[in-house]
mmCIF file of C-alpha atoms in Angstrom:
data_model
loop_
_atom_site.group_PDB
_atom_site.id
_atom_site.type_symbol
_atom_site.label_atom_id
_atom_site.label_comp_id
_atom_site.label_asym_id
_atom_site.label_seq_id
_atom_site.Cartn_x
_atom_site.Cartn_y
_atom_site.Cartn_z
ATOM 1 C CA MET S 165 65.041 82.475 94.626
ATOM 2 C CA SER S 166 68.761 83.076 94.380
ATOM 3 C CA TYR S 167 70.574 83.419 91.064
ATOM 4 C CA GLN S 168 73.963 84.370 89.701
ATOM 5 C CA ILE S 169 74.486 86.770 86.793
ATOM 6 C CA ASN S 170 77.516 86.065 84.617
ATOM 7 C CA ILE S 171 79.043 87.877 81.658
ATOM 8 C CA VAL S 172 80.217 85.134 79.314
ATOM 9 C CA ASN S 173 81.458 84.585 75.798
ATOM 10 C CA TRP S 174 79.829 82.278 73.296
ATOM 11 C CA ARG S 175 82.698 79.800 73.127
ATOM 12 C CA ASP S 176 82.673 79.095 76.869
ATOM 13 C CA ALA S 177 78.919 79.097 77.492
ATOM 14 C CA GLU S 178 77.356 78.084 74.176
ATOM 15 C CA GLN S 179 75.456 75.074 75.517
ATOM 16 C CA GLN S 180 73.905 76.956 78.444
ATOM 17 C CA LEU S 181 73.008 79.975 76.287
ATOM 18 C CA LYS S 182 71.441 77.708 73.669
ATOM 19 C CA ALA S 183 69.472 75.809 76.328
ATOM 20 C CA VAL S 184 67.648 78.959 77.475
ATOM 21 C CA ARG S 185 67.138 80.433 74.019
ATOM 22 C CA GLU S 186 65.848 77.143 72.596
ATOM 23 C CA LYS S 187 63.279 76.834 75.393
ATOM 24 C CA VAL S 188 62.006 80.384 74.930
ATOM 25 C CA PHE S 189 62.514 81.298 71.289
ATOM 26 C CA VAL S 190 62.617 78.017 69.359
ATOM 27 C CA PHE S 191 60.073 75.897 71.258
ATOM 28 C CA GLU S 192 57.833 78.493 72.901
ATOM 29 C CA ARG S 193 57.822 81.264 70.268
ATOM 30 C CA ARG S 194 58.549 79.013 67.292
ATOM 31 C CA ILE S 195 61.475 81.009 65.892
ATOM 32 C CA PRO S 196 63.448 78.804 63.468
ATOM 33 C CA ARG S 197 66.824 77.664 64.870
ATOM 34 C CA ASN S 198 68.715 79.038 61.859
ATOM 35 C CA VAL S 199 67.220 82.481 62.568
ATOM 36 C CA GLU S 200 67.657 82.346 66.347
ATOM 37 C CA PHE S 201 71.346 81.456 66.291
ATOM 38 C CA ASP S 202 73.257 83.796 64.011
ATOM 39 C CA ARG S 203 76.706 85.137 63.181
ATOM 40 C CA HIS S 204 76.479 87.773 65.931
ATOM 41 C CA ASP S 205 76.564 85.155 68.698
ATOM 42 C CA ARG S 206 80.295 84.542 68.381
ATOM 43 C CA ARG S 207 81.234 88.234 68.738
ATOM 44 C CA ALA S 208 78.564 89.493 71.151
ATOM 45 C CA PHE S 209 78.861 89.936 74.895
ATOM 46 C CA HIS S 210 76.410 87.575 76.598
ATOM 47 C CA VAL S 211 74.724 87.618 79.981
ATOM 48 C CA LEU S 212 73.848 84.235 81.452
ATOM 49 C CA VAL S 213 71.772 83.885 84.603
ATOM 50 C CA VAL S 214 71.930 80.623 86.529
ATOM 51 C CA ASP S 215 69.628 79.505 89.340
ATOM 52 C CA LYS S 216 71.940 78.882 92.302
ATOM 53 C CA SER S 217 69.856 76.084 93.791
ATOM 54 C CA THR S 218 69.575 73.993 90.607
ATOM 55 C CA ALA S 219 72.571 75.248 88.565
ATOM 56 C CA GLU S 220 70.150 75.543 85.633
ATOM 57 C CA PRO S 221 70.418 78.463 83.199
ATOM 58 C CA ILE S 222 67.270 80.600 83.498
ATOM 59 C CA ALA S 223 67.879 83.774 81.467
ATOM 60 C CA THR S 224 70.140 85.345 78.904
ATOM 61 C CA GLY S 225 70.679 88.342 76.675
ATOM 62 C CA ARG S 226 73.394 89.742 74.459
ATOM 63 C CA ILE S 227 74.843 93.026 73.244
ATOM 64 C CA THR S 228 77.014 93.644 70.202
ATOM 65 C CA SER S 229 79.884 96.094 70.084
ATOM 66 C CA GLN S 230 77.615 98.332 67.952
ATOM 67 C CA GLY S 231 75.136 98.577 70.847
ATOM 68 C CA GLU S 232 72.421 96.207 69.657
ATOM 69 C CA ILE S 233 70.758 94.458 72.575
ATOM 70 C CA SER S 234 68.967 91.262 71.617
ATOM 71 C CA ARG S 235 68.026 87.707 72.538
ATOM 72 C CA ILE S 236 66.806 88.671 76.004
ATOM 73 C CA CYS S 237 64.801 85.794 77.392
ATOM 74 C CA VAL S 238 63.747 84.311 80.706
ATOM 75 C CA VAL S 239 62.378 80.799 81.164
ATOM 76 C CA ILE S 240 58.655 80.840 81.818
ATOM 77 C CA SER S 241 58.866 79.771 85.471
ATOM 78 C CA LYS S 242 61.034 82.799 86.353
ATOM 79 C CA ARG S 243 59.266 85.590 84.439
ATOM 80 C CA LYS S 244 57.585 87.067 87.512
ATOM 81 C CA THR S 245 60.972 87.625 89.166
ATOM 82 C CA PRO S 246 63.334 90.591 88.669
ATOM 83 C CA VAL S 247 65.740 88.474 86.602
ATOM 84 C CA GLY S 248 64.748 90.093 83.279
ATOM 85 C CA LYS S 249 65.386 93.553 84.687
ATOM 86 C CA ASP S 250 68.762 92.366 85.974
ATOM 87 C CA VAL S 251 69.702 91.064 82.506
ATOM 88 C CA ILE S 252 68.865 94.449 80.956
ATOM 89 C CA ASN S 253 70.790 96.350 83.623
ATOM 90 C CA THR S 254 73.827 94.105 83.139
ATOM 91 C CA LEU S 255 73.716 94.647 79.358
ATOM 92 C CA LEU S 256 73.491 98.421 79.918
ATOM 93 C CA ASN S 257 76.501 98.223 82.256
ATOM 94 C CA ILE S 258 78.475 96.384 79.555
ATOM 95 C CA ALA S 259 77.557 99.181 77.121
ATOM 96 C CA ARG S 260 78.761 101.807 79.600
ATOM 97 C CA ARG S 261 82.075 99.991 80.080
ATOM 98 C CA LYS S 262 82.451 99.891 76.286
ATOM 99 C CA LYS S 263 81.826 103.676 76.299
ATOM 100 C CA LEU S 264 78.750 103.423 74.053
ATOM 101 C CA LYS S 265 76.564 106.542 74.013
ATOM 102 C CA GLU S 266 73.345 104.679 73.207
ATOM 103 C CA VAL S 267 72.002 101.197 72.663
ATOM 104 C CA PHE S 268 69.081 99.864 70.658
ATOM 105 C CA ILE S 269 66.772 96.890 70.565
ATOM 106 C CA ASN S 270 64.363 95.593 67.933
ATOM 107 C CA SER S 271 61.506 94.848 70.293
ATOM 108 C CA SER S 272 58.505 92.664 69.579
ATOM 109 C CA LEU S 273 55.379 94.815 69.810
ATOM 110 C CA ASP S 274 54.172 93.091 72.970
ATOM 111 C CA ALA S 275 57.400 94.112 74.769
ATOM 112 C CA VAL S 276 57.470 97.815 73.788
ATOM 113 C CA ASP S 277 55.895 98.942 77.084
ATOM 114 C CA TYR S 278 58.310 96.766 79.056
ATOM 115 C CA PHE S 279 61.356 98.343 77.412
ATOM 116 C CA ALA S 280 59.845 101.823 77.730
ATOM 117 C CA LYS S 281 59.958 101.289 81.507
ATOM 118 C CA HIS S 282 63.726 100.807 81.094
ATOM 119 C CA ASN S 283 64.192 104.178 79.327
ATOM 120 C CA PHE S 284 64.008 102.863 75.763
ATOM 121 C CA ARG S 285 61.974 104.956 73.326
ATOM 122 C CA PRO S 286 60.536 103.978 69.944
ATOM 123 C CA ILE S 287 62.206 105.279 66.803
ATOM 124 C CA GLY S 288 60.948 104.776 63.258
ATOM 125 C CA GLY S 289 58.081 102.603 62.132
ATOM 126 C CA VAL S 290 57.113 99.009 62.778
ATOM 127 C CA PHE S 291 58.906 96.450 60.581
ATOM 128 C CA MET S 292 58.936 92.686 60.149
ATOM 129 C CA GLU S 293 61.825 90.504 61.320
ATOM 130 C CA ALA S 294 61.682 86.684 61.286
ATOM 131 C CA GLY S 295 57.935 86.920 60.700
ATOM 132 C CA VAL S 296 57.413 89.046 63.839
ATOM 133 C CA PRO S 297 56.395 92.729 63.853
ATOM 134 C CA ARG S 298 59.105 94.744 65.567
ATOM 135 C CA GLN S 299 59.711 98.265 66.822
ATOM 136 C CA ARG S 300 63.235 99.662 67.043
ATOM 137 C CA MET S 301 63.822 101.336 70.386
ATOM 138 C CA ILE S 302 66.840 103.308 71.535
ATOM 139 C CA CYS S 303 68.185 104.179 74.936
ATOM 140 C CA SER S 304 70.673 106.959 75.514
ATOM 141 C CA LEU S 305 73.065 105.844 78.220
ATOM 142 C CA SER S 306 73.342 109.403 79.487
ATOM 143 C CA ASP S 307 69.599 109.185 80.293
ATOM 144 C CA VAL S 308 70.027 106.060 82.376
ATOM 145 C CA SER S 309 71.612 106.489 85.741
ATOM 146 C CA LEU S 310 71.798 104.212 88.702
ATOM 147 C CA LYS S 311 69.150 105.481 91.066
ATOM 148 C CA ARG S 312 69.677 105.502 94.790
ATOM 149 C CA PHE S 313 66.787 105.025 97.123
ATOM 150 C CA TYR S 314 66.709 106.238 100.670
ATOM 151 C CA LEU S 315 64.309 104.846 103.210
ATOM 152 C CA SER S 316 62.946 106.990 105.957
ATOM 153 C CA HIS S 317 60.548 106.300 108.781
#
């Protein structure tokens, strides 16, 4: 599978961003539309991933200028691909370019282990948001470096 990762703004890509988030959050996870789409959308930096063969949007995520990463989602048919990891890495790169020292995410409890693999660590207690138990997790950008791998034989 081949896909393209784009950094977009809400005004230019609203329909594509909404298409992915509605599939995942509104229809699949039953988050109310008025909760899913909020005032932060217009000011956040968004990542939009598009399948090159179909031109369909398949993943998204956003980061605010305060360092809050949120709305990361991947359509169900692409969840076993590295696209989710690529969304997170792109959001972390945006944070680095904005010279943020750390970022945070309010993770659903079932995703805590996933974000821990990306150098996020829990902080504080579990809380409720939109009827979903959440754990705030932070990631210091000084702890995250681009790793280089060398192959030998």
